[in-house]
PDB file of C-alpha atoms in Angstrom:
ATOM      1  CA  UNK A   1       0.680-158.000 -52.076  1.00  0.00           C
ATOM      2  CA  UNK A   2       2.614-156.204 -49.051  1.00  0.00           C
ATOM      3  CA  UNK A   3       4.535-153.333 -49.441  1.00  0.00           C
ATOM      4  CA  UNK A   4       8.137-154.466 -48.972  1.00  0.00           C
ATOM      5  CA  UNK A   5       9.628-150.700 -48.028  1.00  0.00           C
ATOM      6  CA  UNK A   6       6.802-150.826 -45.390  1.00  0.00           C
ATOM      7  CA  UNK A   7       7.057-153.879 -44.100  1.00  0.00           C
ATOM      8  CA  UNK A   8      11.387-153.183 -43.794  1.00  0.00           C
ATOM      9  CA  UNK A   9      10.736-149.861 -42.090  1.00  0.00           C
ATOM     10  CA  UNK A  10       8.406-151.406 -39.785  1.00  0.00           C
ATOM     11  CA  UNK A  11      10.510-154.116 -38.813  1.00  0.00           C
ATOM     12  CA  UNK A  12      13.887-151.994 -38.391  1.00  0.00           C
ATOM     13  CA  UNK A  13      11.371-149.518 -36.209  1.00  0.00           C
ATOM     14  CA  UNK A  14      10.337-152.344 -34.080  1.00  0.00           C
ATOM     15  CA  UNK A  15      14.396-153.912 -34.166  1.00  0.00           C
ATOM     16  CA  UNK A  16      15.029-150.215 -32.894  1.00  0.00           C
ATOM     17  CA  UNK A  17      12.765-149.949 -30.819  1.00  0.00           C
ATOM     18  CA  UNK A  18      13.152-153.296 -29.047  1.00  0.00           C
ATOM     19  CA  UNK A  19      17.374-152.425 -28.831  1.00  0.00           C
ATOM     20  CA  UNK A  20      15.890-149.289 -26.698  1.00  0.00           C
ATOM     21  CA  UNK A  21      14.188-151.002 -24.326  1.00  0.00           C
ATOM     22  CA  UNK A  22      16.875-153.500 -23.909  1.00  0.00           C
ATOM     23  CA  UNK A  23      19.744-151.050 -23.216  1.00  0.00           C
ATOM     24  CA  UNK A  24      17.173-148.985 -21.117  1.00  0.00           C
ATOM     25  CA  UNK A  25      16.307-151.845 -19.110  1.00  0.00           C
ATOM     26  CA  UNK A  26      20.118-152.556 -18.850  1.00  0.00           C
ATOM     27  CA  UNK A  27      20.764-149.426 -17.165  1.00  0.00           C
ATOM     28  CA  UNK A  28      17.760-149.415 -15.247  1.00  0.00           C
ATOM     29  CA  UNK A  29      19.066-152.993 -13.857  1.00  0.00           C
ATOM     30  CA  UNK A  30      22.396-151.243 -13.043  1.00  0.00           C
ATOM     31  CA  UNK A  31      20.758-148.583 -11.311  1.00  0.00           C
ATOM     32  CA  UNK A  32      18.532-151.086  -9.508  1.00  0.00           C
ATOM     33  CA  UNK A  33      21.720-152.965  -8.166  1.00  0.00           C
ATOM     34  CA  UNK A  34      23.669-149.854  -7.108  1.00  0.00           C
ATOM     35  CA  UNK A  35      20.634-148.959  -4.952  1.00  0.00           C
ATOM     36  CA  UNK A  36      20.329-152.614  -3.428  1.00  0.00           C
ATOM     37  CA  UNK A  37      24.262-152.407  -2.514  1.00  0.00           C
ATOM     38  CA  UNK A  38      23.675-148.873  -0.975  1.00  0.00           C
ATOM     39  CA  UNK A  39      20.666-149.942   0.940  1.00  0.00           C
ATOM     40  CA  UNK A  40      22.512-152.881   1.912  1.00  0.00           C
ATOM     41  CA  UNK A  41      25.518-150.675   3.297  1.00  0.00           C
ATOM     42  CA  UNK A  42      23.203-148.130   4.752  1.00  0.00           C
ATOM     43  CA  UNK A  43      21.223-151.192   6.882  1.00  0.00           C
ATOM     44  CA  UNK A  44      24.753-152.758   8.168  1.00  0.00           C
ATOM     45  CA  UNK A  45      25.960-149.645   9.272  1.00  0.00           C
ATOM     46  CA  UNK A  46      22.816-148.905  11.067  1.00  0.00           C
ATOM     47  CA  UNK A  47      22.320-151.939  12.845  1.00  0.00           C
ATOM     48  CA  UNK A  48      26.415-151.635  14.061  1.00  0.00           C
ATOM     49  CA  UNK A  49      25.527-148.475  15.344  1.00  0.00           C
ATOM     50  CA  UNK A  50      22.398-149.502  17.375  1.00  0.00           C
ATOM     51  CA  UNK A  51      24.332-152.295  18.440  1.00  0.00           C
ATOM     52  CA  UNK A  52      27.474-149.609  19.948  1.00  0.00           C
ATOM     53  CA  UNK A  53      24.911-147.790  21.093  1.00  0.00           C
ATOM     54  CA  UNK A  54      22.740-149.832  22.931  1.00  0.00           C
ATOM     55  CA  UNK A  55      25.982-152.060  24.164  1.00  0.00           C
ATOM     56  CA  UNK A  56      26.910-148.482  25.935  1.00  0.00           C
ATOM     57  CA  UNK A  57      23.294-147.662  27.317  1.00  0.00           C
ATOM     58  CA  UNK A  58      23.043-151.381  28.790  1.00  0.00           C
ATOM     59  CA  UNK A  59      26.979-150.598  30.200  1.00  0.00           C
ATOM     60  CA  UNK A  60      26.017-147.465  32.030  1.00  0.00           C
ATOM     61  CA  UNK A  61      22.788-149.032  33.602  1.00  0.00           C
ATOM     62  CA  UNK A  62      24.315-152.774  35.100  1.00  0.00           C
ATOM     63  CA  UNK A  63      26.572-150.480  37.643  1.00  0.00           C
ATOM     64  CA  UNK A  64      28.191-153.242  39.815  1.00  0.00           C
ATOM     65  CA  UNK A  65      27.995-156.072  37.426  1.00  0.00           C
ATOM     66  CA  UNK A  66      28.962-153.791  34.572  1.00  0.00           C
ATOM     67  CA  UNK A  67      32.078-155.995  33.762  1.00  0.00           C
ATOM     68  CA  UNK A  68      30.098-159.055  33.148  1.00  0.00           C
ATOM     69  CA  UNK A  69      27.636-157.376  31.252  1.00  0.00           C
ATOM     70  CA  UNK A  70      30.474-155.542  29.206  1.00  0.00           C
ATOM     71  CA  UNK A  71      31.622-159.043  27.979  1.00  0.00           C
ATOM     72  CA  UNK A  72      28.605-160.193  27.495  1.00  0.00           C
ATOM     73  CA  UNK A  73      27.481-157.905  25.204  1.00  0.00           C
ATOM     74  CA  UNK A  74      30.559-157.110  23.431  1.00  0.00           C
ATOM     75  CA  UNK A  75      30.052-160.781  22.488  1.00  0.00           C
ATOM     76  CA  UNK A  76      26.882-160.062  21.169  1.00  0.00           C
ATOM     77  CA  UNK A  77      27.317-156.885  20.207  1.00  0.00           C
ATOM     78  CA  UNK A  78      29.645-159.125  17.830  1.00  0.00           C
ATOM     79  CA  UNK A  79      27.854-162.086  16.797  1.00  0.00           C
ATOM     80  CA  UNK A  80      25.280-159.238  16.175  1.00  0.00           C
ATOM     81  CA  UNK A  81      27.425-157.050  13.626  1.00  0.00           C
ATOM     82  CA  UNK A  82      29.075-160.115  11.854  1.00  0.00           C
ATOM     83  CA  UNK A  83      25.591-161.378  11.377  1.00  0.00           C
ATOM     84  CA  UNK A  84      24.443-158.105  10.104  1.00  0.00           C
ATOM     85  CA  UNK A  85      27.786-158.099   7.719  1.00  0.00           C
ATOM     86  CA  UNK A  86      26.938-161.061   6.580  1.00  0.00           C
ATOM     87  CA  UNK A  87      23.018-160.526   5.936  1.00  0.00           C
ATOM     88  CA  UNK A  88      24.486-157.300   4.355  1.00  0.00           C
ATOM     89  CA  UNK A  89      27.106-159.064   2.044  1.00  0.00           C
ATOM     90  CA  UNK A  90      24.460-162.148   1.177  1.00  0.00           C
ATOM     91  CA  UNK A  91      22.081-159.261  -0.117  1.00  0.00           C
ATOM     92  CA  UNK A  92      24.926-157.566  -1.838  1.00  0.00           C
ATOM     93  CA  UNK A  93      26.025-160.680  -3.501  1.00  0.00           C
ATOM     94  CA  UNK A  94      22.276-161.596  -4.559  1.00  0.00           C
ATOM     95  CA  UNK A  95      21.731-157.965  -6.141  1.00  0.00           C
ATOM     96  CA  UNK A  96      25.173-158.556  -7.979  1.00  0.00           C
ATOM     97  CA  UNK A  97      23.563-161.563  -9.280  1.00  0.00           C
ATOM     98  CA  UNK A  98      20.646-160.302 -10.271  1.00  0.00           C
ATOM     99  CA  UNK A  99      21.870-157.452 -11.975  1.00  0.00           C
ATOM    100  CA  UNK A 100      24.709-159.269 -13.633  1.00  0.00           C
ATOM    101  CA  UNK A 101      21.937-161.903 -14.895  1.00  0.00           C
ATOM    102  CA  UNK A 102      19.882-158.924 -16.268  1.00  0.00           C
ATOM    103  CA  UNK A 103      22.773-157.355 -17.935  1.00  0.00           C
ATOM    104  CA  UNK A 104      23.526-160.732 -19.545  1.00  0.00           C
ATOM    105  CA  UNK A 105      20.046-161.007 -20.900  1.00  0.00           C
ATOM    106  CA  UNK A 106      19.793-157.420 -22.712  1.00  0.00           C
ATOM    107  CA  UNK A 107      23.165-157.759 -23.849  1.00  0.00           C
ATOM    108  CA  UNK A 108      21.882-161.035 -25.458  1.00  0.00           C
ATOM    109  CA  UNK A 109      18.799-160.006 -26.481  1.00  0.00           C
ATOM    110  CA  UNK A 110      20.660-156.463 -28.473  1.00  0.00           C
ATOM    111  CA  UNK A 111      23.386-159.219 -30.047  1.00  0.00           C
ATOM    112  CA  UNK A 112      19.666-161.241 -30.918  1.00  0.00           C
ATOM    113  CA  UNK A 113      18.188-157.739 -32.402  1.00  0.00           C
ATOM    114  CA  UNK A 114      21.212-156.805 -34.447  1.00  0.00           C
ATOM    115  CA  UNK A 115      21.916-160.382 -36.108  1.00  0.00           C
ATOM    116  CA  UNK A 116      18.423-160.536 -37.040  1.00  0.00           C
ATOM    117  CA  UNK A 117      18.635-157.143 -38.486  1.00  0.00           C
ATOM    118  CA  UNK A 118      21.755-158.304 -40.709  1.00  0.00           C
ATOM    119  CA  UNK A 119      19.903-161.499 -41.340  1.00  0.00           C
ATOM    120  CA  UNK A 120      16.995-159.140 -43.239  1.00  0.00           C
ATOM    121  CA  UNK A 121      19.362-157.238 -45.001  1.00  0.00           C
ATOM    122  CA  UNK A 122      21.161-160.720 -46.148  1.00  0.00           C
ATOM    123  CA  UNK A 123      17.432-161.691 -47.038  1.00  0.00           C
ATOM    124  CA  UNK A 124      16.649-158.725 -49.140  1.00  0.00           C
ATOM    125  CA  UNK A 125      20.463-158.377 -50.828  1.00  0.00           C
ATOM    126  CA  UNK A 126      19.278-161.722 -51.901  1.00  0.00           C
ATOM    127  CA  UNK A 127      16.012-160.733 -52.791  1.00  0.00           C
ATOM    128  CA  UNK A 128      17.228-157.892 -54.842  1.00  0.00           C
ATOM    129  CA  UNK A 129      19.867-159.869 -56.788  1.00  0.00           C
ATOM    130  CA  UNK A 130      17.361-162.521 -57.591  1.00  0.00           C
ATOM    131  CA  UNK A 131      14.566-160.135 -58.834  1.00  0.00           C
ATOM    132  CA  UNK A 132      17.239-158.743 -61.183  1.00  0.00           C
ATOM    133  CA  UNK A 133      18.235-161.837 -62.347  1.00  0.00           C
ATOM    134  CA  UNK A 134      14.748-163.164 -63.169  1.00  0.00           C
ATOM    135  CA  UNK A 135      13.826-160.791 -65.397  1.00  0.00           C
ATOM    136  CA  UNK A 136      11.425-162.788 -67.550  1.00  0.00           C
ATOM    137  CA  UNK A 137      12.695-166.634 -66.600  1.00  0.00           C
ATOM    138  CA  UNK A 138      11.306-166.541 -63.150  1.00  0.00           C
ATOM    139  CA  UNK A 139       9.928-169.739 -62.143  1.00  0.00           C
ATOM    140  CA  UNK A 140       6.034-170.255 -61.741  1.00  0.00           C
ATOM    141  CA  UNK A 141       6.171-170.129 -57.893  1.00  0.00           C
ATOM    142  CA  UNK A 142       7.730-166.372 -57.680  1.00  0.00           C
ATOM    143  CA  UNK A 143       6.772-164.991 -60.935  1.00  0.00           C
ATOM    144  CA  UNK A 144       3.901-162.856 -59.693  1.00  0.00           C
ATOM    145  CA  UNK A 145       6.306-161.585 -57.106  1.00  0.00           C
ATOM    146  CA  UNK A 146       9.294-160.779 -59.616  1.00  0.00           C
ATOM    147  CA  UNK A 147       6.527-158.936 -61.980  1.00  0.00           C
ATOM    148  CA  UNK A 148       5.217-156.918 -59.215  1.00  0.00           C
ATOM    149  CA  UNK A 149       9.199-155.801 -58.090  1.00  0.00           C
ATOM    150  CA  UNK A 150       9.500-154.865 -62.037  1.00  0.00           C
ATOM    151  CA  UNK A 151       6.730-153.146 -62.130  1.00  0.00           C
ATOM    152  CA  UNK A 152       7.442-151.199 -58.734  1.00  0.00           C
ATOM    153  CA  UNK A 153      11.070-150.714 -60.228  1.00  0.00           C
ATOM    154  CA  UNK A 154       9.452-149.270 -63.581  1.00  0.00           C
ATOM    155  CA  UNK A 155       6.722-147.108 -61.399  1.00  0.00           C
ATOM    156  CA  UNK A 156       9.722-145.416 -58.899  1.00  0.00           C
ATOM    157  CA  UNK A 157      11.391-144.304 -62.520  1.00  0.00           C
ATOM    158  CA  UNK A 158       8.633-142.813 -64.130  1.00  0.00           C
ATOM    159  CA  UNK A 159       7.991-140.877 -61.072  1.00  0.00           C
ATOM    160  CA  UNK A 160      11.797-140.084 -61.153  1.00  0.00           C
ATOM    161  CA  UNK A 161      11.176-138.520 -64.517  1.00  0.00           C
ATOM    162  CA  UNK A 162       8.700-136.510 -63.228  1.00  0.00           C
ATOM    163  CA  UNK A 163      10.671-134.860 -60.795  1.00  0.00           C
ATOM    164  CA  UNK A 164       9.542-136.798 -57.552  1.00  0.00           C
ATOM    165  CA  UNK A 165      11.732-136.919 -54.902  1.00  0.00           C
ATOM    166  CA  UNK A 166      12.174-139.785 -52.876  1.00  0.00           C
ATOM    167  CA  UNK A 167      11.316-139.453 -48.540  1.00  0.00           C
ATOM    168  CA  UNK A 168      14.542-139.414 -46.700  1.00  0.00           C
ATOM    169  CA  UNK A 169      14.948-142.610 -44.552  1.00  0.00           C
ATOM    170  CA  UNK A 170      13.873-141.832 -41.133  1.00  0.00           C
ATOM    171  CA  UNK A 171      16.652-142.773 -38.296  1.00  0.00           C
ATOM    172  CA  UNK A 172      15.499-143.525 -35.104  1.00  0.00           C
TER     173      UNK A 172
END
């Protein structure tokens, strides 16, 4: 016959535990998408300043035909940084995405944790209530069960007698 204290710790450790790794891998998402925006922001502004600067160096070297050049790769120059914006937003977007989508899942997965929690302290109210009922009119299919709960019940006061003192629950 399981011990039912044992078995409850060990599921609320594991329900603790598993609530840990969700929020860490919450923040650890969060942190994950901050660094994808800043990379993203750090790789746009590079690329417009390689694209000023080279614009300028190709300037300074076409002399006569420096006009047409100018224009020529100002429009670039251009097409090059609103590309680069865009690329830049796209991945921004994506991480957002991502990292929302990750959020959503640990948030679910803690809501998951905790109503399964009060779902095995519903369980055990119950059980409780019904072993105190049943004194000696439990039916055939739990009546092993309710004697063993009695006799536990009967054990944890004669030990009280003695002077025992009960653990304090651990918290995680």
């Amino acid at each position: 016959m399981p011990d039912l204290e044992e078995l409850k710790r060990k599921a609320q450790n594991a329900a603790y535990t598993a609530t840990e790794k969700a929020q860490d891998a919450a923040a650890a998402a969060g942190e994950k998408a901050e660094e994808l925006m800043d990379y993203a922001g750090e790789k746009a502004a590079a690329l417009k300043g390689l694209a000023d600067e080279k614009g300028g160096e190709f300037m300074d070297l076409a002399g006569e035909k420096a006009t047409a050049l100018k224009e020529s790769a100002g429009e670039k120059t251009e097409k090059l940084m609103d590309y680069a914006g865009e690329k830049a937003s796209a991945l921004k977007d994506y991480a957002l995405g991502k990292a929302g989508a990750l959020r959503d899942y640990a948030v679910s997965s803690v809501a998951l944790m905790s109503e399964k929690r009060t779902l095995e302290k519903n369980y055990q109210a119950l059980g409780e209530w019904y072993a105190a009922q049943c004194v000696d009119s439990a039916p055939d299919a739990v009546a092993d069960i309710v004697r063993a709960i009695h006799a536990s019940q009967a054990k944890i006061a004669e030990l009280r007698e003695r002077g025992a003192k009960e653990p304090e629950e651990e918290t995680p």
